[in-house]
Every structure is written in structure tokens, then in C-alpha cells.
Tab-separated table of C-alpha atoms in Angstrom:
chain	number	residue	atom	x	y	z
R	1	MET	CA	111.932	16.415	40.535
R	2	GLU	CA	109.431	18.285	42.680
R	3	SER	CA	110.035	21.834	43.882
R	4	ASN	CA	108.131	23.785	46.532
R	5	VAL	CA	109.443	27.155	45.330
R	6	PHE	CA	106.147	28.439	43.989
R	7	ARG	CA	104.028	26.835	46.698
R	8	LEU	CA	106.342	28.543	49.203
R	9	LEU	CA	105.618	31.885	47.589
R	10	GLU	CA	101.888	31.257	47.457
R	11	ASP	CA	101.822	30.255	51.122
R	12	ASN	CA	104.274	32.809	52.484
R	13	TYR	CA	104.369	35.879	50.278
R	14	THR	CA	101.250	36.490	48.234
R	15	PHE	CA	99.172	36.826	51.399
R	16	ARG	CA	100.895	40.228	51.500
R	17	PHE	CA	103.093	42.123	53.859
R	18	THR	CA	100.390	43.164	56.333
R	19	GLU	CA	100.012	39.577	57.508
R	20	LEU	CA	103.763	39.283	57.854
R	21	LEU	CA	103.829	42.312	60.131
R	22	ASN	CA	100.878	40.997	62.119
R	23	GLU	CA	102.628	37.679	62.609
R	24	GLN	CA	105.820	39.438	63.683
R	25	GLN	CA	103.833	41.437	66.218
R	26	ARG	CA	102.148	38.295	67.544
R	27	VAL	CA	105.528	36.625	68.012
R	28	LEU	CA	106.901	39.638	69.888
R	29	GLU	CA	103.812	39.864	72.104
R	30	GLY	CA	104.103	36.154	72.863
R	31	LYS	CA	107.716	36.560	73.971
R	32	LEU	CA	106.856	39.569	76.112
R	33	ALA	CA	103.674	38.064	77.588
R	34	PRO	CA	105.327	36.650	80.773
R	35	LEU	CA	107.032	39.993	81.398
R	36	VAL	CA	103.775	41.894	80.853
R	37	ARG	CA	101.927	39.600	83.263
R	38	GLY	CA	104.654	40.067	85.855
R	39	ILE	CA	104.181	43.848	85.601
R	40	THR	CA	100.404	44.132	85.304
R	41	GLU	CA	99.363	41.381	87.702
R	42	SER	CA	101.786	42.146	90.512
R	43	GLY	CA	100.803	44.053	93.645
R	44	PRO	CA	104.073	45.406	95.028
R	45	ARG	CA	103.862	46.869	98.499
R	46	THR	CA	107.382	47.496	99.736
R	47	GLN	CA	109.746	50.006	98.155
R	48	GLU	CA	111.998	47.171	97.113
R	49	GLU	CA	109.121	45.417	95.315
R	50	ILE	CA	108.104	48.660	93.586
R	51	GLU	CA	111.656	49.232	92.383
R	52	TYR	CA	111.719	45.667	91.035
R	53	VAL	CA	108.507	46.189	89.020
R	54	TYR	CA	109.828	49.528	87.752
R	55	GLN	CA	112.976	47.831	86.519
R	56	ARG	CA	110.820	45.273	84.729
R	57	ILE	CA	109.025	48.146	83.009
R	58	VAL	CA	112.420	49.394	81.849
R	59	THR	CA	113.141	45.923	80.438
R	60	TYR	CA	109.741	45.804	78.714
R	61	VAL	CA	110.234	49.203	77.092
R	62	LEU	CA	113.683	48.208	75.842
R	63	LEU	CA	112.557	44.867	74.406
R	64	SER	CA	109.302	46.162	72.967
R	65	SER	CA	111.032	49.009	71.142
R	66	GLY	CA	113.609	46.718	69.584
R	67	LEU	CA	116.276	49.343	70.255
R	68	GLY	CA	118.981	47.511	72.129
R	69	SER	CA	119.446	44.554	74.436
R	70	PRO	CA	118.949	44.193	78.205
R	71	THR	CA	122.579	43.036	78.326
R	72	ASP	CA	123.698	46.409	76.936
R	73	ILE	CA	124.286	48.385	80.128
R	74	GLU	CA	124.436	51.716	78.300
R	75	ALA	CA	121.140	51.037	76.527
R	76	VAL	CA	119.512	50.132	79.856
R	77	ARG	CA	120.791	53.382	81.351
R	78	GLU	CA	119.416	55.402	78.444
R	79	VAL	CA	115.988	53.766	78.680
R	80	THR	CA	115.910	54.262	82.444
R	81	ALA	CA	116.799	57.942	82.159
R	82	ALA	CA	114.246	58.544	79.391
R	83	LEU	CA	111.552	56.659	81.308
R	84	GLN	CA	112.204	58.615	84.489
R	85	SER	CA	111.752	61.874	82.563
R	86	VAL	CA	108.167	60.982	81.608
R	87	PHE	CA	107.284	58.419	84.267
R	88	PRO	CA	109.231	58.949	87.505
R	89	GLN	CA	109.200	56.138	90.020
R	90	ARG	CA	107.069	58.197	92.400
R	91	GLU	CA	104.128	57.665	90.012
R	92	MET	CA	104.250	53.901	90.494
R	93	PRO	CA	101.428	53.858	93.110
R	94	THR	CA	99.096	55.412	90.527
R	95	PHE	CA	100.197	52.861	87.921
R	96	ILE	CA	99.653	49.982	90.352
R	97	SER	CA	96.087	51.134	91.008
R	98	LEU	CA	95.132	50.922	87.319
R	99	SER	CA	93.241	48.008	85.793
R	100	LYS	CA	95.228	45.351	83.950
R	101	LYS	CA	94.012	46.667	80.586
R	102	ASP	CA	94.976	50.254	81.422
R	103	LYS	CA	98.393	49.119	82.624
R	104	GLU	CA	99.001	47.329	79.323
R	105	GLN	CA	98.025	50.435	77.379
R	106	GLN	CA	100.276	52.649	79.489
R	107	LEU	CA	103.174	50.277	78.874
R	108	LYS	CA	102.680	50.710	75.122
R	109	ASP	CA	102.417	54.501	75.468
R	110	LEU	CA	105.563	54.641	77.592
R	111	THR	CA	107.411	52.550	75.016
R	112	MET	CA	106.552	55.036	72.274
R	113	LEU	CA	107.509	58.035	74.414
R	114	VAL	CA	110.822	56.554	75.477
R	115	THR	CA	111.572	55.446	71.921
R	116	GLY	CA	110.958	58.965	70.641
R	117	ILE	CA	113.129	60.471	73.356
R	118	ARG	CA	115.998	58.065	72.660
R	119	LEU	CA	115.833	58.730	68.920
R	120	TYR	CA	115.903	62.464	69.535
R	121	ASN	CA	118.818	62.116	71.942
R	122	LYS	CA	120.681	60.030	69.362
R	123	GLU	CA	120.122	62.757	66.763
R	124	CYS	CA	121.544	65.247	69.259
R	125	GLN	CA	124.492	62.890	69.854
R	126	LYS	CA	123.500	62.406	73.470
R	127	GLY	CA	122.956	58.657	73.323
R	128	GLY	CA	121.769	55.971	70.940
R	129	SER	CA	123.388	52.834	72.280
R	130	GLY	CA	122.028	49.791	70.420
R	131	ILE	CA	120.135	51.917	67.880
R	132	ASP	CA	121.078	51.105	64.295
R	133	ASP	CA	120.937	53.766	61.612
R	134	LEU	CA	117.960	52.188	59.829
R	135	PRO	CA	117.510	54.950	57.217
R	136	ALA	CA	121.129	54.589	56.099
R	137	ILE	CA	120.893	50.788	56.085
R	138	LEU	CA	117.725	50.861	53.976
R	139	ASN	CA	119.056	53.493	51.575
R	140	GLU	CA	121.974	51.218	50.792
R	141	ALA	CA	120.342	47.789	50.994
R	142	ILE	CA	117.142	48.335	48.979
R	143	PRO	CA	118.889	49.352	45.715
R	144	SER	CA	121.197	46.364	46.131
R	145	ALA	CA	118.235	44.016	46.632
R	146	THR	CA	116.331	45.356	43.624
R	147	ARG	CA	119.448	45.044	41.453
R	148	THR	CA	119.700	41.388	42.429
R	149	VAL	CA	116.055	40.770	41.512
R	150	ASP	CA	116.578	42.598	38.234
R	151	GLU	CA	119.575	40.397	37.421
R	152	HIS	CA	117.480	37.286	38.067
R	153	LEU	CA	114.771	38.724	35.823
R	154	ASN	CA	117.247	39.158	32.981
R	155	SER	CA	118.273	35.500	33.263
R	156	CYS	CA	114.621	34.501	33.445
R	157	HIS	CA	113.726	36.528	30.343
R	158	LEU	CA	116.464	34.843	28.341
R	159	LEU	CA	115.019	31.422	29.183
R	160	VAL	CA	111.494	32.589	28.289
R	161	TYR	CA	112.622	33.799	24.870
R	162	GLN	CA	114.663	30.655	24.194
R	163	TYR	CA	111.909	28.230	25.206
R	164	THR	CA	109.350	30.161	23.165
R	165	ALA	CA	111.585	30.156	20.096
R	166	LEU	CA	112.144	26.398	20.429
R	167	LEU	CA	108.418	25.681	20.732
R	168	GLU	CA	107.623	27.827	17.726
R	169	SER	CA	110.327	26.033	15.745
R	170	MET	CA	108.933	22.643	16.829
R	171	GLN	CA	105.454	23.648	15.686
R	172	GLU	CA	106.790	24.726	12.291
R	173	ASP	CA	108.789	21.507	11.867
R	174	PRO	CA	107.600	18.714	14.232
R	175	ASP	CA	110.462	16.431	13.137
R	176	ARG	CA	113.250	18.913	13.802
R	177	TYR	CA	113.791	18.005	17.448
R	178	PRO	CA	113.024	14.288	17.911
R	179	GLN	CA	114.829	14.287	21.268
R	180	LEU	CA	112.544	16.974	22.736
R	181	GLU	CA	109.127	16.449	24.265
R	182	SER	CA	106.775	19.342	23.525
R	183	PHE	CA	104.848	18.766	26.769
R	184	LYS	CA	107.955	19.049	28.953
R	185	LEU	CA	109.178	22.111	27.102
R	186	LYS	CA	105.814	23.820	27.566
R	187	GLU	CA	105.895	22.934	31.265
R	188	ALA	CA	109.307	24.556	31.452
R	189	LEU	CA	108.040	27.676	29.657
R	190	PHE	CA	105.043	28.030	31.962
R	191	ASN	CA	107.306	27.535	35.001
R	192	VAL	CA	109.688	30.222	33.795
R	193	ARG	CA	106.768	32.592	33.240
R	194	GLN	CA	105.678	31.838	36.822
R	195	TYR	CA	109.154	32.633	38.036
R	196	GLU	CA	109.103	35.850	36.022
R	197	ALA	CA	105.769	36.854	37.545
R	198	PHE	CA	106.990	36.290	41.103
R	199	LEU	CA	110.196	38.194	40.447
R	200	CYS	CA	108.140	41.088	39.101
R	201	ILE	CA	106.144	41.086	42.348
R	202	LEU	CA	109.362	41.150	44.380
R	203	LEU	CA	110.808	43.917	42.220
R	204	SER	CA	107.622	45.964	42.479
R	205	ASP	CA	107.607	45.599	46.261
R	206	GLY	CA	111.278	46.597	46.378
R	207	ILE	CA	110.566	49.747	44.374
R	208	THR	CA	107.543	50.540	46.550
R	209	SER	CA	109.686	50.044	49.656
R	210	ALA	CA	112.298	52.464	48.302
R	211	GLN	CA	109.592	55.071	47.749
R	212	GLU	CA	108.215	54.498	51.232
R	213	VAL	CA	111.658	54.859	52.812
R	214	GLU	CA	112.205	58.095	50.907
R	215	SER	CA	108.934	59.434	52.298
R	216	LEU	CA	109.800	58.239	55.819
R	217	ASN	CA	113.172	59.997	55.625
R	218	VAL	CA	111.423	63.281	54.877
R	219	GLN	CA	108.927	62.758	57.701
R	220	PHE	CA	111.634	61.732	60.146
R	221	GLU	CA	113.790	64.757	59.411
R	222	ALA	CA	110.765	67.052	59.686
R	223	ALA	CA	109.786	65.534	63.025
R	224	MET	CA	113.313	65.980	64.342
R	225	THR	CA	113.399	69.588	63.188
R	226	THR	CA	110.069	70.551	64.750
R	227	LEU	CA	110.373	68.473	67.902
R	228	LYS	CA	109.646	70.873	70.755
R	229	ASN	CA	107.294	69.051	73.120
R	230	THR	CA	106.517	65.555	74.385
R	231	PRO	CA	103.562	64.671	72.098
R	232	LEU	CA	105.840	64.700	69.048
R	233	PHE	CA	107.835	61.861	70.553
R	234	PHE	CA	104.893	59.606	69.655
R	235	GLU	CA	105.144	60.658	65.998
R	236	LEU	CA	108.881	60.050	65.991
R	237	SER	CA	108.332	56.573	67.415
R	238	LYS	CA	105.671	55.757	64.794
R	239	ILE	CA	107.976	56.767	61.953
R	240	TRP	CA	110.774	54.644	63.383
R	241	THR	CA	108.419	51.667	63.650
R	242	SER	CA	107.746	52.101	59.925
R	243	PHE	CA	111.489	51.991	59.294
R	244	GLN	CA	111.607	48.733	61.262
R	245	ASP	CA	108.747	47.389	59.129
R	246	GLU	CA	110.669	48.218	55.961
R	247	ILE	CA	113.716	46.396	57.329
R	248	LEU	CA	111.518	43.339	57.869
R	249	LEU	CA	110.115	43.582	54.347
R	250	LEU	CA	113.601	43.930	52.876
R	251	SER	CA	114.798	40.908	54.820
R	252	PHE	CA	111.881	38.802	53.612
R	253	LEU	CA	112.214	40.044	50.035
R	254	THR	CA	115.897	39.112	50.046
R	255	TYR	CA	115.115	35.705	51.513
R	256	MET	CA	112.497	34.973	48.865
R	257	THR	CA	114.822	36.121	46.066
R	258	ASP	CA	117.604	33.847	47.304
R	259	ASP	CA	115.217	30.933	47.775
R	260	LEU	CA	113.864	31.316	44.257
R	261	GLN	CA	117.373	31.071	42.869
R	262	GLN	CA	117.102	27.288	43.096
R	263	PHE	CA	114.550	27.512	40.283
R	264	LEU	CA	117.242	28.446	37.750
R	265	GLU	CA	119.337	25.540	38.998
R	266	ILE	CA	116.428	23.175	38.323
R	267	GLN	CA	115.979	24.648	34.856
R	268	SER	CA	119.669	24.137	34.084
R	269	GLN	CA	119.228	20.445	34.906
R	270	LEU	CA	116.266	20.166	32.546
R	271	PHE	CA	117.799	22.177	29.704
R	272	SER	CA	121.468	23.040	30.119
R	273	GLU	CA	122.946	26.158	28.542
R	274	GLY	CA	124.970	24.053	26.136
R	275	MET	CA	121.924	22.039	25.144
R	276	LEU	CA	119.874	25.184	24.467
R	277	THR	CA	122.676	26.738	22.433
R	278	SER	CA	122.863	23.626	20.260
R	279	LEU	CA	119.100	23.350	19.794
R	280	LEU	CA	118.729	27.031	18.944
R	281	GLU	CA	121.330	26.988	16.185
R	282	GLY	CA	119.730	28.687	13.194
R	283	VAL	CA	116.641	29.711	15.211
R	284	THR	CA	115.709	33.372	15.699
R	285	VAL	CA	115.151	34.175	19.368
R	286	LYS	CA	112.907	37.182	19.921
R	287	SER	CA	112.320	39.119	23.117
R	288	ASP	CA	108.844	40.176	24.232
R	289	GLU	CA	109.759	43.751	23.345
R	290	GLU	CA	110.842	42.761	19.852
R	291	ARG	CA	107.618	40.854	19.264
R	292	ILE	CA	105.535	43.847	20.313
R	293	LYS	CA	107.658	46.213	18.227
R	294	GLU	CA	106.947	44.109	15.136
R	295	THR	CA	103.218	44.781	15.504
R	296	LEU	CA	103.322	48.470	16.401
R	297	GLU	CA	102.162	49.579	12.963
R	298	THR	CA	99.227	47.160	12.765
R	299	ARG	CA	95.839	47.443	14.384
R	300	VAL	CA	92.334	46.072	14.140
R	301	ASN	CA	89.794	47.905	12.007
R	302	ALA	CA	86.797	48.048	14.328
R	303	SER	CA	84.426	48.613	11.387
R	304	ASP	CA	85.154	45.044	10.267
R	305	PHE	CA	83.114	43.805	13.228
R	306	GLU	CA	79.439	44.601	13.630
R	307	ASN	CA	78.858	43.035	17.022
R	308	GLN	CA	82.219	43.345	18.726
R	309	GLU	CA	83.546	46.193	20.860
R	310	TRP	CA	87.190	47.157	20.366
R	311	LEU	CA	89.085	49.477	22.700
R	312	PHE	CA	91.873	51.819	21.599
R	313	PRO	CA	93.840	54.561	23.377
R	314	GLU	CA	91.908	57.315	21.596
R	315	ASN	CA	88.456	56.019	22.559
R	316	THR	CA	89.127	54.575	25.996
R	317	GLU	CA	89.802	56.520	29.182
R	318	ASN	CA	92.734	55.123	31.217
R	319	PHE	CA	93.510	52.675	28.416
R	320	ASP	CA	96.861	51.742	29.949
R	321	GLN	CA	95.088	50.680	33.152
R	322	LEU	CA	92.710	48.186	31.536
R	323	LEU	CA	92.535	44.818	33.277
R	324	ILE	CA	93.622	42.522	30.457
R	325	GLN	CA	92.787	38.844	30.864
R	326	TYR	CA	95.557	36.226	31.146
R	327	HIS	CA	97.946	38.820	32.576
R	328	GLY	CA	98.017	40.553	29.214
R	329	PHE	CA	99.243	37.500	27.302
R	330	CYS	CA	97.810	36.777	23.864
R	331	ALA	CA	94.343	35.289	24.321
R	332	HIS	CA	94.669	33.252	21.134
R	333	SER	CA	98.091	31.626	21.562
R	334	ILE	CA	97.371	29.982	24.933
R	335	GLY	CA	94.738	27.509	23.809
R	336	VAL	CA	95.687	27.160	20.154
R	337	LYS	CA	99.480	26.925	20.392
R	338	GLY	CA	100.048	26.320	24.076
R	339	LEU	CA	102.324	29.357	24.088
R	340	ILE	CA	102.530	32.373	26.361
R	341	LEU	CA	103.124	35.252	23.950
R	342	PRO	CA	102.978	38.924	24.947
R	343	GLY	CA	99.801	40.683	23.881
R	344	ASN	CA	100.036	44.120	22.294
R	345	PRO	CA	97.058	46.269	23.398
R	346	ALA	CA	97.910	48.820	20.688
R	347	ILE	CA	96.614	46.326	18.110
R	348	GLY	CA	93.203	46.657	19.721
R	349	VAL	CA	91.696	45.255	22.903
R	350	LEU	CA	88.587	43.143	22.459
R	351	LYS	CA	85.901	43.699	25.095
R	352	HIS	CA	83.795	40.564	25.304
R	353	LYS	CA	81.248	39.965	28.057
R	354	GLU	CA	82.799	42.779	30.117
R	355	LYS	CA	86.297	41.289	29.928
R	356	CYS	CA	89.257	42.519	27.917
R	357	TYR	CA	91.572	40.491	25.706
R	358	ALA	CA	94.842	41.407	23.975
R	359	PHE	CA	96.610	39.693	21.099
R	360	SER	CA	100.080	39.121	19.688
R	361	SER	CA	99.095	40.078	16.142
R	362	LYS	CA	96.265	41.605	14.132
R	363	GLU	CA	95.714	38.277	12.354
R	364	VAL	CA	95.053	36.245	15.519
R	365	ALA	CA	92.924	39.078	16.911
R	366	TYR	CA	90.605	38.689	13.926
R	367	ILE	CA	90.518	34.913	14.316
R	368	PHE	CA	89.735	35.103	18.055
R	369	ALA	CA	87.017	37.712	17.541
R	370	GLN	CA	85.120	35.416	15.154
R	371	ASP	CA	84.289	33.067	18.040
R	372	PRO	CA	85.618	34.317	21.420
R	373	ASP	CA	83.735	31.804	23.550
R	374	ASN	CA	85.250	28.886	21.660
R	375	PHE	CA	88.794	30.166	22.152
R	376	ILE	CA	88.178	30.959	25.811
R	377	GLN	CA	87.059	27.350	26.268
R	378	LEU	CA	90.220	26.171	24.495
R	379	ASN	CA	92.247	28.204	26.993
R	380	ILE	CA	90.415	26.516	29.844
R	381	GLU	CA	91.156	23.075	28.453
R	382	LYS	CA	94.806	23.951	27.855
R	383	ALA	CA	95.175	25.235	31.398
R	384	LYS	CA	93.740	21.993	32.788
R	385	GLU	CA	96.550	20.121	31.024
R	386	TYR	CA	99.233	22.182	32.729
R	387	ALA	CA	99.148	22.874	36.459
R	388	GLU	CA	101.841	25.503	35.943
R	389	LEU	CA	99.652	27.428	33.494
R	390	ILE	CA	96.752	27.585	35.941
R	391	GLN	CA	99.079	28.803	38.686
R	392	LEU	CA	100.598	31.430	36.433
R	393	LEU	CA	97.236	32.912	35.528
R	394	GLU	CA	95.739	32.498	39.001
R	395	LEU	CA	98.742	34.395	40.332
R	396	HIS	CA	97.303	37.493	38.703
R	397	HIS	CA	93.718	36.719	39.811
R	398	GLN	CA	92.466	36.559	36.243
R	399	PHE	CA	91.769	32.866	35.807
R	400	GLU	CA	89.736	32.091	38.934
R	401	ASP	CA	86.417	32.386	37.137
R	402	LEU	CA	87.576	29.826	34.563
R	403	VAL	CA	88.903	27.127	36.878
R	404	PRO	CA	87.681	28.180	40.346
R	405	HIS	CA	87.975	24.840	42.129
R	406	THR	CA	91.144	23.369	40.663
R	407	GLU	CA	93.855	22.716	43.242
R	408	VAL	CA	97.263	22.366	41.644
R	409	HIS	CA	100.859	21.852	42.656
R	410	THR	CA	103.903	22.676	40.571
R	411	VAL	CA	105.830	19.567	39.578
R	412	TYR	CA	108.983	19.704	37.520
R	413	ALA	CA	109.662	16.899	35.089
R	414	SER	CA	112.740	14.875	35.925
R	415	PRO	CA	115.686	15.591	33.665
């Protein structure tokens, strides 16, 4: 069974939000292009023709601002009144005499002015037809969206811990699960770790969006309070545009979260809940946090190594911001066991050839440090066996130097 979930994310999300906004702007400009040409390339002469072009400017301002529809008579009236206050129809001859480029710029400036005026009027309860209360919508919707992502993460974590426990049990007793294929189970583990990584990105962006909205609320209220002259209408319009951007981000984040939900459905086909419960009977399932907690009291003795550099919180500035290879997973377990175990930097971070490596235990840290290059090569070879593993590590931009030209696609094994 093949799924395009992760390819979808790679193609449509990880190129970041700026491109999404740019694309949205290009789409809007494309839709408005005929209207803009009709305004900027026309040469009205009669009063009737001038009034027609002016009305088209009203339509442009309304559509460009995204605050209402041309079919909303009240919204059209509000835009017309606001436009007349800063650009009365008697100034049309001057507008007509401008170059096409200057006309286009003035249209954008007028849109911002009118938008600011309408927002201020809405705050004063003197209008606001077609204008949604974006701050209120965002304040309610973002926490809901992040809760949903967090719930998916909890389900994802459970699968990670269960798959890891099964693989460890299989390695201890290869004959215990004759019906299971180690390769397929590892594929499933790497896929779940991918899913976890993407959910963490979505959750992080949701939290960042909440912080941005909080800041925008403060700015918006301040602008409303101090609004005394026309220039501030521009600032009000800019802040509102940022609110609109956050709405777009929230919509896309929600879409991606919902779309990723099919991943758990695929996993349930591969390894049903009942099947996992049966297989895990008598097996201890540990969370990442529990594994790290078990090693909190152990650490590498740097004096045991003459030619290796070890980093610890007390001797390393910004220790918690170190760029750990393999997304912080244990550098030993990947190639040797084919497992993705959480590394514990508190044990000691090995700095080798300007790169940092963490480990799941003091014992494997010592083993890895005896011959780092050999284990790094083992990790490369292991990653080449599993497309999902390469994608997982490439997702965090820490594996590109190891397999820079490998093109991979996620493929789920058929149940």
C-alpha cells in the first residue's frame, strides 16, 4: 500500500509558510488582473465613463482587501464612503493622467487606507459589514487546532514505544515472534517517527501562530487607541493583513493535520491494536522520557578518552541549543540495531569532526567513541536500506551530507 502523506508534506508544507503566502498573493493578483487592466488602461472622457471607472476602483478595493463581497450592498456602500473620504471622484482626472505603474501603486495604497478606515469604523460600531472578527476567531481556533495535533502526537508516541519494545524483544529472542518480519516492523517504526516529526512541526507552527496572534492583538488595540490621523490607517491595514495571514496558516495547518490522520489508519491495517496487545504481552513498553530518566545518573568520564572531545552543560555554552546529529537520536542504535532510540545529551555529547552525537546510554557512548567513523558508516548503510529512515533524518536537515543524492519515496508494506 503506497501513501503520499509524507511526500505531500515535503512538497506542500516544508517549503515554509512564506511561499504559501506568496502563492496566495499570486492567485489573488491573477483574479484581479482583468479588473486592474480595466482601471489602469482605460481612458475615460465622459462623466459617465469616469463614474464607471471609479465604481470599478471601489470593486477592486473591496476584493483586494478581502473584507466583504461585491454582492453585499452594505459593504459596497461602506467602501464607497471610505474611498470618497480619501479619494473623492473629483480627483479622477489626476488619477487618469498617471502612468500605469503609478495607477497600480495608488490602487494598493487606496486599498490599505480604505481597509484601515473600515476597521476603525467597525471598532466604533459605525460599520463593518462583511468583516469577520479575525482576532476572536483565531483566539478560539488556534488552541483547538493545537489540541488536535497534540492528541495525534499522543497516539503516535504510543505506537513508537510499542514498535520499539517489540523490536527490542525480537532482538533478544529472534524466535519469539515467527509471524513478524523485522524489516516491516522497522519500516513501520521509521514511518511513525516521520509522522511524529511532522506533527511536531505542525504543533510548533501552531504555538508560534498563537504567539504571533497575541502580539498582533496588542498592536491592533494600540493602533486603534492612538488612531488620530490618516497615516495610521496604513498601520491598521498591515496588522489586519497579518491576521488574515494567520487565518490562512491555521487553515493549512488544520488541513495537513486532518490529511495526516490517514497515516494512523494505515498503521492500524499493518498492526492492529488487538495484534499489538497480544504481541506485547509480557513485554515492558518504555516511553522516550522513561528511557532518558533511566540514564540521568550516568555520564561519560571524559578523562577516559585522550583524543575525543566531550561536551557537557558545565563546559559548553548554550548546551541545550547544540545541533545534535540524527535529530538527537542515539548515534549508535541506528546502524547497529536499526532502532531509533532517544539520545540523552546529559550522558555526554561527543564532538567528532565538528559534529555532535548523543547516545541512549553510557555504555554505547563508549563503544561509539572507540571508532566513530565506522559507526557513522554503519548508519549510512542502514539508512540506504530504509527509505523512511533517510526521509526522517533529512527532514531535520542532518543527513544530507551522508546521502546527498538519494531520492526516496515512502512506501508502506501491504498488510
